[in-house]
Tab-separated table of C-alpha atoms in Angstrom:
chain	number	residue	atom	x	y	z
E	1	MET	CA	-38.729	-58.414	17.281
E	2	SER	CA	-35.715	-60.661	16.744
E	3	ARG	CA	-32.390	-60.173	18.523
E	4	LEU	CA	-30.752	-59.399	15.146
E	5	SER	CA	-33.291	-56.647	14.394
E	6	ARG	CA	-32.803	-55.037	17.826
E	7	TRP	CA	-29.024	-55.149	17.352
E	8	SER	CA	-29.331	-53.508	13.884
E	9	MET	CA	-31.462	-50.696	15.306
E	10	GLN	CA	-28.916	-50.027	18.066
E	11	VAL	CA	-26.091	-49.874	15.507
E	12	ALA	CA	-28.076	-47.398	13.394
E	13	LYS	CA	-28.704	-45.156	16.431
E	14	VAL	CA	-25.022	-45.174	17.358
E	15	GLY	CA	-24.079	-44.375	13.755
E	16	ARG	CA	-26.436	-41.396	13.615
E	17	ALA	CA	-25.130	-40.074	16.947
E	18	ALA	CA	-21.525	-40.365	15.784
E	19	ALA	CA	-22.283	-38.624	12.506
E	20	LEU	CA	-23.813	-35.518	14.113
E	21	PRO	CA	-20.492	-33.981	15.302
E	22	LEU	CA	-19.005	-34.613	11.857
E	23	ALA	CA	-21.822	-32.921	9.957
E	24	PRO	CA	-20.357	-29.373	10.036
E	25	ALA	CA	-16.977	-30.615	8.844
E	26	LEU	CA	-18.581	-32.640	6.058
E	27	LEU	CA	-20.649	-29.622	5.050
E	28	VAL	CA	-17.528	-27.463	4.788
E	29	MET	CA	-15.772	-30.115	2.694
E	30	LEU	CA	-18.701	-30.543	0.324
E	31	THR	CA	-19.602	-26.869	-0.047
E	32	PRO	CA	-17.676	-25.217	-2.904
E	33	VAL	CA	-15.576	-22.204	-1.935
E	34	ALA	CA	-16.774	-19.031	-3.640
E	35	ALA	CA	-14.196	-17.747	-6.072
E	36	ALA	CA	-13.334	-14.087	-6.278
E	37	GLU	CA	-14.908	-12.131	-9.090
E	38	PRO	CA	-12.650	-11.443	-12.105
E	39	GLY	CA	-10.862	-8.103	-11.993
E	40	LEU	CA	-10.848	-6.468	-8.562
E	41	ALA	CA	-7.153	-6.256	-7.570
E	42	ASP	CA	-5.878	-8.011	-10.707
E	43	GLU	CA	-4.062	-6.203	-13.505
E	44	VAL	CA	-3.532	-6.673	-17.227
E	45	GLU	CA	0.112	-7.722	-17.365
E	46	ALA	CA	2.594	-6.518	-19.988
E	47	PRO	CA	5.340	-8.924	-21.175
E	48	THR	CA	8.180	-6.379	-21.164
E	49	VAL	CA	10.999	-6.896	-18.657
E	50	VAL	CA	13.831	-4.359	-18.202
E	51	ALA	CA	16.932	-5.587	-16.368
E	52	GLY	CA	17.507	-3.668	-13.127
E	53	SER	CA	13.963	-2.310	-12.903
E	54	THR	CA	12.050	-2.228	-9.617
E	55	GLU	CA	8.294	-2.008	-9.181
E	56	VAL	CA	6.119	-1.610	-6.084
E	57	SER	CA	2.353	-1.391	-6.499
E	58	LEU	CA	-0.905	-1.354	-4.566
E	59	HIS	CA	-4.107	-2.577	-6.219
E	60	PHE	CA	-7.638	-2.153	-4.886
E	61	GLY	CA	-11.000	-3.277	-6.225
E	62	GLU	CA	-14.465	-3.036	-4.652
E	63	LEU	CA	-17.718	-4.565	-5.857
E	64	VAL	CA	-20.602	-2.124	-6.281
E	65	GLY	CA	-24.276	-3.082	-6.135
E	66	GLY	CA	-25.777	-6.549	-6.114
E	67	ASP	CA	-25.715	-9.070	-3.280
E	68	ASN	CA	-21.934	-8.759	-2.835
E	69	GLY	CA	-21.693	-4.973	-3.022
E	70	GLY	CA	-19.095	-3.646	-0.600
E	71	ASP	CA	-16.813	-6.683	-0.790
E	72	TRP	CA	-13.288	-5.646	-1.716
E	73	GLU	CA	-9.844	-7.019	-2.480
E	74	THR	CA	-6.426	-5.388	-1.977
E	75	ARG	CA	-3.131	-6.688	-3.329
E	76	THR	CA	0.355	-5.286	-2.847
E	77	GLU	CA	3.288	-6.382	-5.012
E	78	ALA	CA	7.042	-5.803	-5.121
E	79	SER	CA	9.337	-7.062	-7.888
E	80	TYR	CA	12.876	-6.660	-9.213
E	81	ALA	CA	14.159	-7.701	-12.656
E	82	TYR	CA	17.476	-9.500	-12.271
E	83	LEU	CA	17.697	-10.237	-16.001
E	84	SER	CA	16.306	-8.766	-19.206
E	85	TRP	CA	13.861	-11.686	-19.511
E	86	TRP	CA	12.894	-12.477	-15.893
E	87	ARG	CA	11.241	-10.373	-13.179
E	88	PRO	CA	10.404	-12.238	-9.950
E	89	GLY	CA	8.320	-10.709	-7.182
E	90	ILE	CA	6.262	-11.260	-4.057
E	91	ALA	CA	2.649	-10.338	-3.347
E	92	ALA	CA	0.115	-10.299	-0.514
E	93	THR	CA	-3.674	-10.212	-0.895
E	94	TRP	CA	-6.374	-9.146	1.565
E	95	ARG	CA	-10.099	-9.700	1.060
E	96	GLN	CA	-13.208	-8.444	2.800
E	97	ASN	CA	-16.406	-10.418	2.432
E	98	GLU	CA	-19.350	-11.188	4.696
E	99	GLY	CA	-18.156	-8.512	7.113
E	100	GLY	CA	-14.664	-9.903	7.739
E	101	THR	CA	-11.222	-8.872	6.508
E	102	ASP	CA	-8.463	-11.448	6.160
E	103	LEU	CA	-4.994	-11.856	4.720
E	104	SER	CA	-6.068	-14.393	2.127
E	105	GLY	CA	-2.807	-15.223	0.364
E	106	LEU	CA	0.959	-14.774	0.037
E	107	ALA	CA	2.425	-15.368	-3.403
E	108	ILE	CA	5.624	-15.686	-5.404
E	109	GLU	CA	5.214	-14.372	-8.943
E	110	ASN	CA	7.373	-14.343	-12.075
E	111	VAL	CA	7.165	-12.506	-15.401
E	112	PHE	CA	9.082	-13.959	-18.357
E	113	ASP	CA	9.792	-11.857	-21.459
E	114	PHE	CA	10.018	-13.801	-24.729
E	115	ILE	CA	12.631	-11.375	-26.057
E	116	PRO	CA	12.746	-12.542	-29.722
E	117	SER	CA	9.032	-11.696	-30.044
E	118	ARG	CA	9.740	-8.010	-29.360
E	119	ARG	CA	10.343	-7.660	-33.110
E	120	TRP	CA	7.049	-9.314	-33.979
E	121	PRO	CA	3.712	-7.515	-34.402
E	122	VAL	CA	2.675	-9.072	-31.068
E	123	HIS	CA	5.113	-9.228	-28.150
E	124	PHE	CA	4.689	-12.393	-26.042
E	125	GLY	CA	5.544	-13.266	-22.466
E	126	ALA	CA	4.433	-15.499	-19.607
E	127	TYR	CA	3.402	-15.102	-15.980
E	128	ALA	CA	3.586	-17.785	-13.277
E	129	GLU	CA	2.414	-17.488	-9.675
E	130	TYR	CA	2.158	-19.768	-6.668
E	131	GLU	CA	-0.074	-18.445	-3.890
E	132	ARG	CA	-0.120	-19.857	-0.377
E	133	ASN	CA	-3.650	-19.770	1.021
E	134	MET	CA	-3.520	-18.225	4.498
E	135	GLY	CA	-6.888	-19.702	5.420
E	136	GLU	CA	-8.035	-23.314	5.438
E	137	GLY	CA	-8.465	-23.701	1.694
E	138	PRO	CA	-6.041	-25.121	-0.873
E	139	ASP	CA	-3.158	-23.183	-2.400
E	140	ASN	CA	-3.399	-21.767	-5.912
E	141	ILE	CA	-1.341	-21.858	-9.122
E	142	GLU	CA	-1.888	-19.200	-11.794
E	143	LEU	CA	-0.405	-19.112	-15.298
E	144	LYS	CA	-0.866	-16.409	-17.936
E	145	LEU	CA	0.083	-16.016	-21.571
E	146	LEU	CA	0.867	-12.320	-22.059
E	147	MET	CA	0.415	-10.488	-25.356
E	148	GLN	CA	0.993	-6.826	-26.232
E	149	HIS	CA	0.905	-4.742	-29.409
E	150	LEU	CA	2.344	-1.215	-29.402
E	151	ASP	CA	1.729	1.257	-32.196
E	152	GLY	CA	2.744	4.805	-31.288
E	153	PRO	CA	0.384	6.030	-28.548
E	154	LEU	CA	-1.758	2.880	-28.816
E	155	ASP	CA	-1.166	0.052	-26.317
E	156	LEU	CA	-3.176	-3.181	-26.715
E	157	ARG	CA	-2.811	-6.053	-24.228
E	158	PHE	CA	-4.433	-9.450	-23.858
E	159	ASN	CA	-3.799	-12.065	-21.157
E	160	ILE	CA	-5.055	-15.648	-21.274
E	161	VAL	CA	-5.416	-16.639	-17.620
E	162	THR	CA	-5.472	-20.195	-16.241
E	163	GLU	CA	-5.524	-21.162	-12.586
E	164	ARG	CA	-6.141	-24.198	-10.430
E	165	GLU	CA	-6.108	-25.263	-6.814
E	166	THR	CA	-3.370	-27.494	-5.434
E	167	GLY	CA	-3.112	-29.500	-2.229
E	168	ASP	CA	-5.566	-31.516	-0.151
E	169	HIS	CA	-9.260	-31.335	-1.109
E	170	SER	CA	-8.413	-29.224	-4.183
E	171	ASP	CA	-10.308	-29.059	-7.445
E	172	ASN	CA	-7.827	-30.313	-10.043
E	173	ARG	CA	-9.547	-28.578	-12.944
E	174	TRP	CA	-7.998	-25.546	-14.629
E	175	GLU	CA	-10.213	-22.452	-14.600
E	176	ILE	CA	-9.791	-20.323	-17.715
E	177	GLY	CA	-10.334	-16.593	-18.093
E	178	TYR	CA	-8.987	-13.437	-19.676
E	179	ALA	CA	-7.782	-9.929	-18.908
E	180	THR	CA	-7.490	-7.293	-21.612
E	181	GLN	CA	-7.103	-3.583	-22.137
E	182	GLY	CA	-6.692	-1.019	-24.868
E	183	ALA	CA	-5.118	2.316	-23.930
E	184	TYR	CA	-4.304	5.489	-25.844
E	185	ARG	CA	-1.773	8.070	-24.687
E	186	VAL	CA	-3.510	11.433	-25.001
E	187	SER	CA	-0.622	13.405	-23.435
E	188	PRO	CA	2.794	12.664	-21.897
E	189	ALA	CA	1.100	12.171	-18.510
E	190	TRP	CA	-2.334	10.738	-19.370
E	191	ARG	CA	-3.667	7.528	-20.865
E	192	ILE	CA	-7.308	6.577	-21.307
E	193	GLY	CA	-8.802	3.295	-22.408
E	194	VAL	CA	-11.011	0.287	-21.785
E	195	GLN	CA	-10.368	-2.784	-19.623
E	196	GLY	CA	-12.101	-6.148	-19.422
E	197	PHE	CA	-11.851	-9.159	-17.118
E	198	GLY	CA	-13.840	-12.363	-17.317
E	199	ASP	CA	-14.158	-16.102	-16.800
E	200	THR	CA	-14.861	-18.591	-19.591
E	201	GLY	CA	-15.166	-21.902	-17.730
E	202	PHE	CA	-12.968	-24.887	-16.936
E	203	ASP	CA	-10.694	-27.054	-19.038
E	204	ASP	CA	-13.319	-29.811	-19.101
E	205	GLN	CA	-16.341	-27.543	-19.398
E	206	LEU	CA	-16.008	-24.369	-21.440
E	207	GLY	CA	-19.376	-22.659	-21.359
E	208	ASP	CA	-21.274	-19.981	-23.155
E	209	ILE	CA	-19.958	-16.481	-22.446
E	210	ASP	CA	-23.144	-15.593	-20.553
E	211	ASP	CA	-22.630	-18.488	-18.121
E	212	TYR	CA	-19.762	-16.687	-16.346
E	213	ALA	CA	-18.919	-13.289	-14.868
E	214	HIS	CA	-17.475	-10.463	-16.967
E	215	TYR	CA	-16.550	-6.879	-16.086
E	216	TRP	CA	-15.790	-4.212	-18.709
E	217	GLY	CA	-15.425	-0.464	-18.534
E	218	PRO	CA	-13.305	2.674	-18.942
E	219	PHE	CA	-10.134	3.539	-17.066
E	220	ALA	CA	-7.583	6.339	-16.953
E	221	GLN	CA	-3.950	6.436	-15.887
E	222	VAL	CA	-2.006	9.525	-14.874
E	223	ARG	CA	1.675	9.987	-14.131
E	224	LEU	CA	1.806	11.797	-10.794
E	225	ALA	CA	5.576	12.292	-10.638
E	226	SER	CA	8.632	11.442	-12.699
E	227	GLN	CA	12.257	12.175	-11.808
E	228	ARG	CA	15.555	10.418	-12.579
E	229	GLU	CA	14.016	7.168	-13.850
E	230	ARG	CA	11.595	7.123	-10.913
E	231	GLU	CA	7.900	7.297	-11.672
E	232	VAL	CA	4.676	7.301	-9.660
E	233	SER	CA	1.423	6.614	-11.493
E	234	LEU	CA	-2.234	6.294	-10.545
E	235	GLN	CA	-4.791	4.246	-12.447
E	236	PHE	CA	-8.536	4.279	-11.761
E	237	GLY	CA	-11.625	2.972	-13.488
E	238	PHE	CA	-15.110	1.526	-13.207
E	239	LEU	CA	-16.115	-1.765	-14.820
E	240	ALA	CA	-19.745	-2.825	-15.345
E	241	GLY	CA	-20.723	-6.417	-14.624
E	242	SER	CA	-22.451	-8.739	-17.081
E	243	GLY	CA	-23.232	-12.435	-17.478
E	244	HIS	CA	-23.312	-14.158	-14.088
E	245	ALA	CA	-21.527	-11.318	-12.298
E	246	ASP	CA	-22.182	-11.119	-8.553
E	247	ALA	CA	-22.244	-7.306	-8.605
E	248	ASP	CA	-23.446	-4.475	-10.813
E	249	GLY	CA	-19.855	-3.307	-11.250
E	250	GLN	CA	-16.516	-2.722	-9.590
E	251	LEU	CA	-14.395	0.285	-8.734
E	252	ARG	CA	-10.664	-0.211	-9.354
E	253	VAL	CA	-7.658	1.853	-8.200
E	254	GLN	CA	-3.964	1.125	-8.731
E	255	LEU	CA	-0.993	3.084	-7.355
E	256	GLU	CA	2.454	2.181	-8.699
E	257	TRP	CA	6.036	3.284	-8.016
E	258	SER	CA	8.700	2.167	-10.472
E	259	LEU	CA	12.434	2.621	-11.019
E	260	ASN	CA	14.099	2.138	-14.422
E	261	GLU	CA	10.840	0.712	-15.754
E	262	ASP	CA	9.789	0.732	-19.407
E	263	ASP	CA	7.372	3.610	-20.032
E	264	ASP	CA	4.914	1.280	-21.789
E	265	ASP	CA	4.891	-1.393	-19.079
């Protein structure tokens, strides 16, 4: 064997030995991070902003059945509307998966009311959020186009949701989804309706509806207390999974306290 061949073999051995400690790190970098299922602690946003209103809410969603049954997400939010068209807020999200519970993100959120559209058949608004990832993953930007149609006791909402990662090792594609609900006020205290959350793909690869996860189902909302512009409400529902959903369904609960808030928000 020539001296050059022996030298090449030694270099290859050293290279393999040096690569072994880096293998776990490379595996983490190359393995895609599992995204949360649509729905869970999310809500269907309304575009209405009332100056001087305050809102504090707690959202909870748990997956039921399937390989990820028992995983849950909790999000708490607090916001105050300084102007009639802008309501900023802060939020914190916790997730439990694979047996662990972590504070997954801290966020700054904003709702913008397109006031001239209040006179239109469909009221428009926008939502913008920047979430700081409290783990090792990239941060997240989320944008929503908010739409609402009110007709007496009927309340129809539709959100177009786009989000993307930002920072080192982030996926620069925009993920696109939706959140929607139709509710009917059956009494001064009760509303019943249907909600749906789902993903539709990425900006460079919109797929067939069955290629992504969707959750749809009934919900109810009850006003627990109301006094001097203060209101406490409870919303609960169960959504069934379809498409490439990781669970058979999800249980959702939302508790909200508001001051000077619009009754249809």
